[in-house]
Structure formats: C-alpha cells, structure tokens
Amino acid sequence: LYISKKVFEPTSTTNIILESCLKKIKKPSKILDLGCGSGIIGLSLFKKGKTKEPIFFSDVSNEAIKSVYKNAKYHNTLVDARCGNLFEPWKGYKFDYIINDVAGISEDIAKVSDWYKNVSCLSGKDGTKLVNEILKKSNNYLNKNGAIFVPIISLSNEKKILSQMKKYFNKITLLGF
C-alpha cells in the first residue's frame, strides 16, 4: 500500500475499525470510507469481498485522494475518491455503510503527537467536533438499515460521543477489542 508522507498513517484504531467492519458487513455493500487517508480500510474490505464497486472514498487532503487512486490502480479496483470536508462531496448520495476514520483525537494531543506531524487535525479541544458533525449528518447519507462505524477512543471525550450517538441512532452496538 502506498502511503504519502503527507497522509495520515494507519494506526491500531484503523485496524480495529477494519476488524469491526469485517465482523459486521455480511455481503458486498455500497461503502463510503470517510477520512480515507491512503484508502486502506475500503481497499481491504474490497479484497475481502465486502464492497461493491466502485468504492467511495473522501478526505480533506488532496494527497490522500492521490494515494487512493494510486492504490486502487495497483489493486485493480474501481473507486470514486473525492477531496472535501466530511460529507460535502456526497450530496445526494446514500450508502449502506459509512466508515468514519476522521480524526477523533483532542487537538491538544494531536499538536504534540507524531501521528499528526504532516497532517491537520481540526477535531476540537475534546476530540469530538468532527465526529459529532458526522453523527449529526450521517442519517442523511445512509440507506434504510444502513450503519456507520465510529471509533471511540480514549484520546477524546468518549461520553460526549456516546451521548451524541444515542441522540441520532436508535440502535448502537459497541464492539470491544
């Protein structure tokens, strides 16, 4: 997998999201990899037969979108990758699954972390700004019976994120690893 130095590198959170998706997604589905970075989650799901083509990707980084196209070409996969903020590139689209791999870490921690050395992190002081915005809008982009995967990590305000989830979704399944 090609990963530019200007693109967020996959972490253990990425692995947990991928493992959760592999457990829960039972058949090839229309998937949006939101905050896709190099495209590792969406492309891995494709390799495991969990996605329909094209796979949809977006990120705020042009460099990330270039990485996705480079990786898709290498893996002979059809993709629709767009640069833009959160759901901005997807007006009028609906997905079976949305995978949220957008920054969910406190900006203060990101400032001192090597993870964000060459990548922006505008997730707010408690790490919930982007996640909460995604939760608030995601039902507009999900097909009936669709689902969203959201990592809840200890480097953000976990209680606030769970509270927002309960506000926008009737059914929440917590997967622990």
mmCIF file with all atom_site columns, C-alpha atoms in Angstrom:
data_model
loop_
_atom_site.group_PDB
_atom_site.id
_atom_site.type_symbol
_atom_site.label_atom_id
_atom_site.label_alt_id
_atom_site.label_comp_id
_atom_site.label_asym_id
_atom_site.label_entity_id
_atom_site.label_seq_id
_atom_site.pdbx_PDB_ins_code
_atom_site.Cartn_x
_atom_site.Cartn_y
_atom_site.Cartn_z
_atom_site.occupancy
_atom_site.B_iso_or_equiv
_atom_site.pdbx_formal_charge
_atom_site.auth_seq_id
_atom_site.auth_comp_id
_atom_site.auth_asym_id
_atom_site.auth_atom_id
_atom_site.pdbx_PDB_model_num
ATOM 1   C CA . LEU A 1 1   ? 0.000   0.000  0.000  1.00 0.00 ? 1   LEU A CA 1
ATOM 2   C CA . TYR A 1 2   ? 1.370   3.376  -0.994 1.00 0.00 ? 2   TYR A CA 1
ATOM 3   C CA . ILE A 1 3   ? 1.206   5.979  1.783  1.00 0.00 ? 3   ILE A CA 1
ATOM 4   C CA . SER A 1 4   ? 2.440   9.510  1.142  1.00 0.00 ? 4   SER A CA 1
ATOM 5   C CA . LYS A 1 5   ? 4.342   11.235 3.952  1.00 0.00 ? 5   LYS A CA 1
ATOM 6   C CA . LYS A 1 6   ? 1.606   13.895 3.845  1.00 0.00 ? 6   LYS A CA 1
ATOM 7   C CA . VAL A 1 7   ? -1.174  11.380 4.551  1.00 0.00 ? 7   VAL A CA 1
ATOM 8   C CA . PHE A 1 8   ? -2.187  10.051 7.948  1.00 0.00 ? 8   PHE A CA 1
ATOM 9   C CA . GLU A 1 9   ? -0.625  6.629  8.510  1.00 0.00 ? 9   GLU A CA 1
ATOM 10  C CA . PRO A 1 10  ? -2.857  3.744  9.606  1.00 0.00 ? 10  PRO A CA 1
ATOM 11  C CA . THR A 1 11  ? -2.830  3.077  13.363 1.00 0.00 ? 11  THR A CA 1
ATOM 12  C CA . SER A 1 12  ? -4.244  0.447  15.704 1.00 0.00 ? 12  SER A CA 1
ATOM 13  C CA . THR A 1 13  ? -7.547  2.379  15.525 1.00 0.00 ? 13  THR A CA 1
ATOM 14  C CA . THR A 1 14  ? -7.560  1.751  11.772 1.00 0.00 ? 14  THR A CA 1
ATOM 15  C CA . ASN A 1 15  ? -7.109  -1.972 12.449 1.00 0.00 ? 15  ASN A CA 1
ATOM 16  C CA . ILE A 1 16  ? -9.954  -2.002 14.979 1.00 0.00 ? 16  ILE A CA 1
ATOM 17  C CA . ILE A 1 17  ? -12.296 -0.259 12.520 1.00 0.00 ? 17  ILE A CA 1
ATOM 18  C CA . LEU A 1 18  ? -11.352 -2.763 9.828  1.00 0.00 ? 18  LEU A CA 1
ATOM 19  C CA . GLU A 1 19  ? -11.878 -5.758 12.149 1.00 0.00 ? 19  GLU A CA 1
ATOM 20  C CA . SER A 1 20  ? -15.289 -4.371 13.183 1.00 0.00 ? 20  SER A CA 1
ATOM 21  C CA . CYS A 1 21  ? -16.324 -3.905 9.555  1.00 0.00 ? 21  CYS A CA 1
ATOM 22  C CA . LEU A 1 22  ? -15.214 -7.423 8.645  1.00 0.00 ? 22  LEU A CA 1
ATOM 23  C CA . LYS A 1 23  ? -17.322 -8.819 11.509 1.00 0.00 ? 23  LYS A CA 1
ATOM 24  C CA . LYS A 1 24  ? -20.481 -6.843 10.773 1.00 0.00 ? 24  LYS A CA 1
ATOM 25  C CA . ILE A 1 25  ? -20.644 -6.468 6.976  1.00 0.00 ? 25  ILE A CA 1
ATOM 26  C CA . LYS A 1 26  ? -22.061 -9.727 5.649  1.00 0.00 ? 26  LYS A CA 1
ATOM 27  C CA . LYS A 1 27  ? -22.350 -9.106 1.894  1.00 0.00 ? 27  LYS A CA 1
ATOM 28  C CA . PRO A 1 28  ? -20.929 -6.782 -0.767 1.00 0.00 ? 28  PRO A CA 1
ATOM 29  C CA . SER A 1 29  ? -22.305 -3.332 0.001  1.00 0.00 ? 29  SER A CA 1
ATOM 30  C CA . LYS A 1 30  ? -22.087 0.299  -1.069 1.00 0.00 ? 30  LYS A CA 1
ATOM 31  C CA . ILE A 1 31  ? -19.451 1.754  1.248  1.00 0.00 ? 31  ILE A CA 1
ATOM 32  C CA . LEU A 1 32  ? -18.109 5.244  1.942  1.00 0.00 ? 32  LEU A CA 1
ATOM 33  C CA . ASP A 1 33  ? -14.662 5.395  3.536  1.00 0.00 ? 33  ASP A CA 1
ATOM 34  C CA . LEU A 1 34  ? -14.831 8.866  5.132  1.00 0.00 ? 34  LEU A CA 1
ATOM 35  C CA . GLY A 1 35  ? -11.445 10.285 6.133  1.00 0.00 ? 35  GLY A CA 1
ATOM 36  C CA . CYS A 1 36  ? -9.899  7.589  3.977  1.00 0.00 ? 36  CYS A CA 1
ATOM 37  C CA . GLY A 1 37  ? -6.216  8.515  4.099  1.00 0.00 ? 37  GLY A CA 1
ATOM 38  C CA . SER A 1 38  ? -4.465  6.029  1.800  1.00 0.00 ? 38  SER A CA 1
ATOM 39  C CA . GLY A 1 39  ? -7.663  4.006  1.377  1.00 0.00 ? 39  GLY A CA 1
ATOM 40  C CA . ILE A 1 40  ? -6.551  1.042  3.457  1.00 0.00 ? 40  ILE A CA 1
ATOM 41  C CA . ILE A 1 41  ? -9.959  0.286  5.004  1.00 0.00 ? 41  ILE A CA 1
ATOM 42  C CA . GLY A 1 42  ? -12.043 0.484  1.829  1.00 0.00 ? 42  GLY A CA 1
ATOM 43  C CA . LEU A 1 43  ? -9.482  -1.408 -0.238 1.00 0.00 ? 43  LEU A CA 1
ATOM 44  C CA . SER A 1 44  ? -9.106  -4.104 2.430  1.00 0.00 ? 44  SER A CA 1
ATOM 45  C CA . LEU A 1 45  ? -12.884 -4.536 2.545  1.00 0.00 ? 45  LEU A CA 1
ATOM 46  C CA . PHE A 1 46  ? -12.897 -4.880 -1.243 1.00 0.00 ? 46  PHE A CA 1
ATOM 47  C CA . LYS A 1 47  ? -10.208 -7.584 -1.080 1.00 0.00 ? 47  LYS A CA 1
ATOM 48  C CA . LYS A 1 48  ? -12.382 -9.450 1.460  1.00 0.00 ? 48  LYS A CA 1
ATOM 49  C CA . GLY A 1 49  ? -15.493 -9.244 -0.756 1.00 0.00 ? 49  GLY A CA 1
ATOM 50  C CA . LYS A 1 50  ? -17.380 -6.751 1.447  1.00 0.00 ? 50  LYS A CA 1
ATOM 51  C CA . THR A 1 51  ? -17.791 -3.900 -1.052 1.00 0.00 ? 51  THR A CA 1
ATOM 52  C CA . LYS A 1 52  ? -19.437 -3.274 -4.371 1.00 0.00 ? 52  LYS A CA 1
ATOM 53  C CA . GLU A 1 53  ? -17.520 -1.312 -6.968 1.00 0.00 ? 53  GLU A CA 1
ATOM 54  C CA . PRO A 1 54  ? -16.905 1.490  -7.117 1.00 0.00 ? 54  PRO A CA 1
ATOM 55  C CA . ILE A 1 55  ? -15.745 2.011  -3.561 1.00 0.00 ? 55  ILE A CA 1
ATOM 56  C CA . PHE A 1 56  ? -16.365 5.577  -2.394 1.00 0.00 ? 56  PHE A CA 1
ATOM 57  C CA . PHE A 1 57  ? -13.609 7.495  -0.593 1.00 0.00 ? 57  PHE A CA 1
ATOM 58  C CA . SER A 1 58  ? -13.169 11.040 0.643  1.00 0.00 ? 58  SER A CA 1
ATOM 59  C CA . ASP A 1 59  ? -10.676 13.045 2.632  1.00 0.00 ? 59  ASP A CA 1
ATOM 60  C CA . VAL A 1 60  ? -9.825  16.721 3.140  1.00 0.00 ? 60  VAL A CA 1
ATOM 61  C CA . SER A 1 61  ? -6.345  16.024 1.785  1.00 0.00 ? 61  SER A CA 1
ATOM 62  C CA . ASN A 1 62  ? -5.645  16.104 -1.961 1.00 0.00 ? 62  ASN A CA 1
ATOM 63  C CA . GLU A 1 63  ? -2.584  13.987 -1.233 1.00 0.00 ? 63  GLU A CA 1
ATOM 64  C CA . ALA A 1 64  ? -4.814  11.322 0.356  1.00 0.00 ? 64  ALA A CA 1
ATOM 65  C CA . ILE A 1 65  ? -7.041  11.210 -2.730 1.00 0.00 ? 65  ILE A CA 1
ATOM 66  C CA . LYS A 1 66  ? -3.971  10.816 -4.959 1.00 0.00 ? 66  LYS A CA 1
ATOM 67  C CA . SER A 1 67  ? -2.839  7.933  -2.711 1.00 0.00 ? 67  SER A CA 1
ATOM 68  C CA . VAL A 1 68  ? -6.242  6.238  -3.003 1.00 0.00 ? 68  VAL A CA 1
ATOM 69  C CA . TYR A 1 69  ? -6.170  6.384  -6.806 1.00 0.00 ? 69  TYR A CA 1
ATOM 70  C CA . LYS A 1 70  ? -2.599  5.082  -6.874 1.00 0.00 ? 70  LYS A CA 1
ATOM 71  C CA . ASN A 1 71  ? -3.527  2.189  -4.544 1.00 0.00 ? 71  ASN A CA 1
ATOM 72  C CA . ALA A 1 72  ? -6.748  1.454  -6.448 1.00 0.00 ? 72  ALA A CA 1
ATOM 73  C CA . LYS A 1 73  ? -4.832  1.202  -9.714 1.00 0.00 ? 73  LYS A CA 1
ATOM 74  C CA . TYR A 1 74  ? -2.328  -1.177 -8.140 1.00 0.00 ? 74  TYR A CA 1
ATOM 75  C CA . HIS A 1 75  ? -5.165  -3.357 -6.772 1.00 0.00 ? 75  HIS A CA 1
ATOM 76  C CA . ASN A 1 76  ? -7.206  -3.098 -9.995 1.00 0.00 ? 76  ASN A CA 1
ATOM 77  C CA . THR A 1 77  ? -10.205 -1.624 -8.169 1.00 0.00 ? 77  THR A CA 1
ATOM 78  C CA . LEU A 1 78  ? -12.796 0.895  -9.324 1.00 0.00 ? 78  LEU A CA 1
ATOM 79  C CA . VAL A 1 79  ? -13.051 3.843  -6.950 1.00 0.00 ? 79  VAL A CA 1
ATOM 80  C CA . ASP A 1 80  ? -14.741 7.208  -6.707 1.00 0.00 ? 80  ASP A CA 1
ATOM 81  C CA . ALA A 1 81  ? -12.437 9.287  -4.491 1.00 0.00 ? 81  ALA A CA 1
ATOM 82  C CA . ARG A 1 82  ? -13.167 12.931 -3.785 1.00 0.00 ? 82  ARG A CA 1
ATOM 83  C CA . CYS A 1 83  ? -11.478 15.697 -1.869 1.00 0.00 ? 83  CYS A CA 1
ATOM 84  C CA . GLY A 1 84  ? -13.698 17.584 0.527  1.00 0.00 ? 84  GLY A CA 1
ATOM 85  C CA . ASN A 1 85  ? -14.772 18.162 4.098  1.00 0.00 ? 85  ASN A CA 1
ATOM 86  C CA . LEU A 1 86  ? -16.803 15.332 5.658  1.00 0.00 ? 86  LEU A CA 1
ATOM 87  C CA . PHE A 1 87  ? -19.998 14.767 3.609  1.00 0.00 ? 87  PHE A CA 1
ATOM 88  C CA . GLU A 1 88  ? -19.503 17.800 1.375  1.00 0.00 ? 88  GLU A CA 1
ATOM 89  C CA . PRO A 1 89  ? -18.534 15.729 -1.726 1.00 0.00 ? 89  PRO A CA 1
ATOM 90  C CA . TRP A 1 90  ? -21.503 13.351 -1.307 1.00 0.00 ? 90  TRP A CA 1
ATOM 91  C CA . LYS A 1 91  ? -24.631 15.492 -1.597 1.00 0.00 ? 91  LYS A CA 1
ATOM 92  C CA . GLY A 1 92  ? -27.403 13.290 -2.981 1.00 0.00 ? 92  GLY A CA 1
ATOM 93  C CA . TYR A 1 93  ? -25.587 10.001 -2.291 1.00 0.00 ? 93  TYR A CA 1
ATOM 94  C CA . LYS A 1 94  ? -26.681 7.189  0.036  1.00 0.00 ? 94  LYS A CA 1
ATOM 95  C CA . PHE A 1 95  ? -24.553 4.329  1.349  1.00 0.00 ? 95  PHE A CA 1
ATOM 96  C CA . ASP A 1 96  ? -25.138 1.008  3.070  1.00 0.00 ? 96  ASP A CA 1
ATOM 97  C CA . TYR A 1 97  ? -22.172 1.660  5.363  1.00 0.00 ? 97  TYR A CA 1
ATOM 98  C CA . ILE A 1 98  ? -20.192 4.717  6.295  1.00 0.00 ? 98  ILE A CA 1
ATOM 99  C CA . ILE A 1 99  ? -16.807 4.114  7.828  1.00 0.00 ? 99  ILE A CA 1
ATOM 100 C CA . ASN A 1 100 ? -15.656 7.102  9.855  1.00 0.00 ? 100 ASN A CA 1
ATOM 101 C CA . ASP A 1 101 ? -11.886 7.287  10.052 1.00 0.00 ? 101 ASP A CA 1
ATOM 102 C CA . VAL A 1 102 ? -11.826 11.060 10.532 1.00 0.00 ? 102 VAL A CA 1
ATOM 103 C CA . ALA A 1 103 ? -9.680  12.481 13.339 1.00 0.00 ? 103 ALA A CA 1
ATOM 104 C CA . GLY A 1 104 ? -11.242 11.850 16.734 1.00 0.00 ? 104 GLY A CA 1
ATOM 105 C CA . ILE A 1 105 ? -8.417  12.949 18.972 1.00 0.00 ? 105 ILE A CA 1
ATOM 106 C CA . SER A 1 106 ? -8.053  16.110 21.017 1.00 0.00 ? 106 SER A CA 1
ATOM 107 C CA . GLU A 1 107 ? -6.336  18.865 19.017 1.00 0.00 ? 107 GLU A CA 1
ATOM 108 C CA . ASP A 1 108 ? -4.072  19.492 22.018 1.00 0.00 ? 108 ASP A CA 1
ATOM 109 C CA . ILE A 1 109 ? -2.835  15.894 21.907 1.00 0.00 ? 109 ILE A CA 1
ATOM 110 C CA . ALA A 1 110 ? -2.522  15.991 18.115 1.00 0.00 ? 110 ALA A CA 1
ATOM 111 C CA . LYS A 1 111 ? -0.229  19.025 18.356 1.00 0.00 ? 111 LYS A CA 1
ATOM 112 C CA . VAL A 1 112 ? 2.367   17.019 20.298 1.00 0.00 ? 112 VAL A CA 1
ATOM 113 C CA . SER A 1 113 ? 1.817   13.681 18.552 1.00 0.00 ? 113 SER A CA 1
ATOM 114 C CA . ASP A 1 114 ? 3.990   12.294 15.766 1.00 0.00 ? 114 ASP A CA 1
ATOM 115 C CA . TRP A 1 115 ? 0.776   10.924 14.210 1.00 0.00 ? 115 TRP A CA 1
ATOM 116 C CA . TYR A 1 116 ? -0.168  14.421 13.056 1.00 0.00 ? 116 TYR A CA 1
ATOM 117 C CA . LYS A 1 117 ? 3.276   15.693 12.132 1.00 0.00 ? 117 LYS A CA 1
ATOM 118 C CA . ASN A 1 118 ? 2.331   16.377 8.476  1.00 0.00 ? 118 ASN A CA 1
ATOM 119 C CA . VAL A 1 119 ? -1.467  16.149 8.735  1.00 0.00 ? 119 VAL A CA 1
ATOM 120 C CA . SER A 1 120 ? -4.087  18.578 10.008 1.00 0.00 ? 120 SER A CA 1
ATOM 121 C CA . CYS A 1 121 ? -6.309  17.790 12.984 1.00 0.00 ? 121 CYS A CA 1
ATOM 122 C CA . LEU A 1 122 ? -9.252  20.114 13.478 1.00 0.00 ? 122 LEU A CA 1
ATOM 123 C CA . SER A 1 123 ? -11.263 17.929 15.845 1.00 0.00 ? 123 SER A CA 1
ATOM 124 C CA . GLY A 1 124 ? -11.656 20.380 18.712 1.00 0.00 ? 124 GLY A CA 1
ATOM 125 C CA . LYS A 1 125 ? -10.274 20.579 22.207 1.00 0.00 ? 125 LYS A CA 1
ATOM 126 C CA . ASP A 1 126 ? -12.029 17.371 23.320 1.00 0.00 ? 126 ASP A CA 1
ATOM 127 C CA . GLY A 1 127 ? -11.702 15.476 20.004 1.00 0.00 ? 127 GLY A CA 1
ATOM 128 C CA . THR A 1 128 ? -15.446 15.375 19.307 1.00 0.00 ? 128 THR A CA 1
ATOM 129 C CA . LYS A 1 129 ? -16.039 18.237 16.871 1.00 0.00 ? 129 LYS A CA 1
ATOM 130 C CA . LEU A 1 130 ? -15.754 16.253 13.617 1.00 0.00 ? 130 LEU A CA 1
ATOM 131 C CA . VAL A 1 131 ? -17.211 13.009 14.976 1.00 0.00 ? 131 VAL A CA 1
ATOM 132 C CA . ASN A 1 132 ? -20.299 14.786 16.299 1.00 0.00 ? 132 ASN A CA 1
ATOM 133 C CA . GLU A 1 133 ? -20.798 16.604 12.999 1.00 0.00 ? 133 GLU A CA 1
ATOM 134 C CA . ILE A 1 134 ? -20.597 13.256 11.176 1.00 0.00 ? 134 ILE A CA 1
ATOM 135 C CA . LEU A 1 135 ? -23.073 11.629 13.565 1.00 0.00 ? 135 LEU A CA 1
ATOM 136 C CA . LYS A 1 136 ? -25.486 14.524 13.166 1.00 0.00 ? 136 LYS A CA 1
ATOM 137 C CA . LYS A 1 137 ? -25.492 14.329 9.350  1.00 0.00 ? 137 LYS A CA 1
ATOM 138 C CA . SER A 1 138 ? -24.883 10.624 8.680  1.00 0.00 ? 138 SER A CA 1
ATOM 139 C CA . ASN A 1 139 ? -28.534 9.536  8.577  1.00 0.00 ? 139 ASN A CA 1
ATOM 140 C CA . ASN A 1 140 ? -28.934 11.790 5.517  1.00 0.00 ? 140 ASN A CA 1
ATOM 141 C CA . TYR A 1 141 ? -26.324 9.645  3.734  1.00 0.00 ? 141 TYR A CA 1
ATOM 142 C CA . LEU A 1 142 ? -27.347 6.169  4.892  1.00 0.00 ? 142 LEU A CA 1
ATOM 143 C CA . ASN A 1 143 ? -29.693 3.826  3.058  1.00 0.00 ? 143 ASN A CA 1
ATOM 144 C CA . LYS A 1 144 ? -32.534 2.291  5.052  1.00 0.00 ? 144 LYS A CA 1
ATOM 145 C CA . ASN A 1 145 ? -30.986 -0.211 7.502  1.00 0.00 ? 145 ASN A CA 1
ATOM 146 C CA . GLY A 1 146 ? -27.584 1.368  6.836  1.00 0.00 ? 146 GLY A CA 1
ATOM 147 C CA . ALA A 1 147 ? -24.956 1.695  9.541  1.00 0.00 ? 147 ALA A CA 1
ATOM 148 C CA . ILE A 1 148 ? -21.983 3.824  10.471 1.00 0.00 ? 148 ILE A CA 1
ATOM 149 C CA . PHE A 1 149 ? -18.759 2.657  12.073 1.00 0.00 ? 149 PHE A CA 1
ATOM 150 C CA . VAL A 1 150 ? -17.330 5.185  14.533 1.00 0.00 ? 150 VAL A CA 1
ATOM 151 C CA . PRO A 1 151 ? -14.234 4.567  16.639 1.00 0.00 ? 151 PRO A CA 1
ATOM 152 C CA . ILE A 1 152 ? -14.475 5.845  20.193 1.00 0.00 ? 152 ILE A CA 1
ATOM 153 C CA . ILE A 1 153 ? -11.015 6.266  21.602 1.00 0.00 ? 153 ILE A CA 1
ATOM 154 C CA . SER A 1 154 ? -9.738  7.402  24.970 1.00 0.00 ? 154 SER A CA 1
ATOM 155 C CA . LEU A 1 155 ? -7.985  10.405 23.411 1.00 0.00 ? 155 LEU A CA 1
ATOM 156 C CA . SER A 1 156 ? -11.355 12.133 23.031 1.00 0.00 ? 156 SER A CA 1
ATOM 157 C CA . ASN A 1 157 ? -14.443 12.756 25.156 1.00 0.00 ? 157 ASN A CA 1
ATOM 158 C CA . GLU A 1 158 ? -15.975 9.262  24.907 1.00 0.00 ? 158 GLU A CA 1
ATOM 159 C CA . LYS A 1 159 ? -19.096 10.095 26.952 1.00 0.00 ? 159 LYS A CA 1
ATOM 160 C CA . LYS A 1 160 ? -19.948 13.040 24.730 1.00 0.00 ? 160 LYS A CA 1
ATOM 161 C CA . ILE A 1 161 ? -19.630 10.897 21.572 1.00 0.00 ? 161 ILE A CA 1
ATOM 162 C CA . LEU A 1 162 ? -21.823 8.136  23.033 1.00 0.00 ? 162 LEU A CA 1
ATOM 163 C CA . SER A 1 163 ? -24.391 10.722 24.066 1.00 0.00 ? 163 SER A CA 1
ATOM 164 C CA . GLN A 1 164 ? -24.493 12.075 20.505 1.00 0.00 ? 164 GLN A CA 1
ATOM 165 C CA . MET A 1 165 ? -24.828 8.548  19.106 1.00 0.00 ? 165 MET A CA 1
ATOM 166 C CA . LYS A 1 166 ? -27.884 7.949  21.295 1.00 0.00 ? 166 LYS A CA 1
ATOM 167 C CA . LYS A 1 167 ? -29.350 11.228 20.090 1.00 0.00 ? 167 LYS A CA 1
ATOM 168 C CA . TYR A 1 168 ? -29.170 10.268 16.391 1.00 0.00 ? 168 TYR A CA 1
ATOM 169 C CA . PHE A 1 169 ? -29.450 6.454  16.361 1.00 0.00 ? 169 PHE A CA 1
ATOM 170 C CA . ASN A 1 170 ? -31.969 4.008  17.821 1.00 0.00 ? 170 ASN A CA 1
ATOM 171 C CA . LYS A 1 171 ? -29.605 1.056  17.808 1.00 0.00 ? 171 LYS A CA 1
ATOM 172 C CA . ILE A 1 172 ? -25.965 1.224  18.881 1.00 0.00 ? 172 ILE A CA 1
ATOM 173 C CA . THR A 1 173 ? -23.655 -1.756 19.051 1.00 0.00 ? 173 THR A CA 1
ATOM 174 C CA . LEU A 1 174 ? -20.374 -1.332 20.882 1.00 0.00 ? 174 LEU A CA 1
ATOM 175 C CA . LEU A 1 175 ? -17.619 -3.611 19.669 1.00 0.00 ? 175 LEU A CA 1
ATOM 176 C CA . GLY A 1 176 ? -14.690 -4.046 22.024 1.00 0.00 ? 176 GLY A CA 1
ATOM 177 C CA . PHE A 1 177 ? -11.249 -5.216 21.041 1.00 0.00 ? 177 PHE A CA 1
#
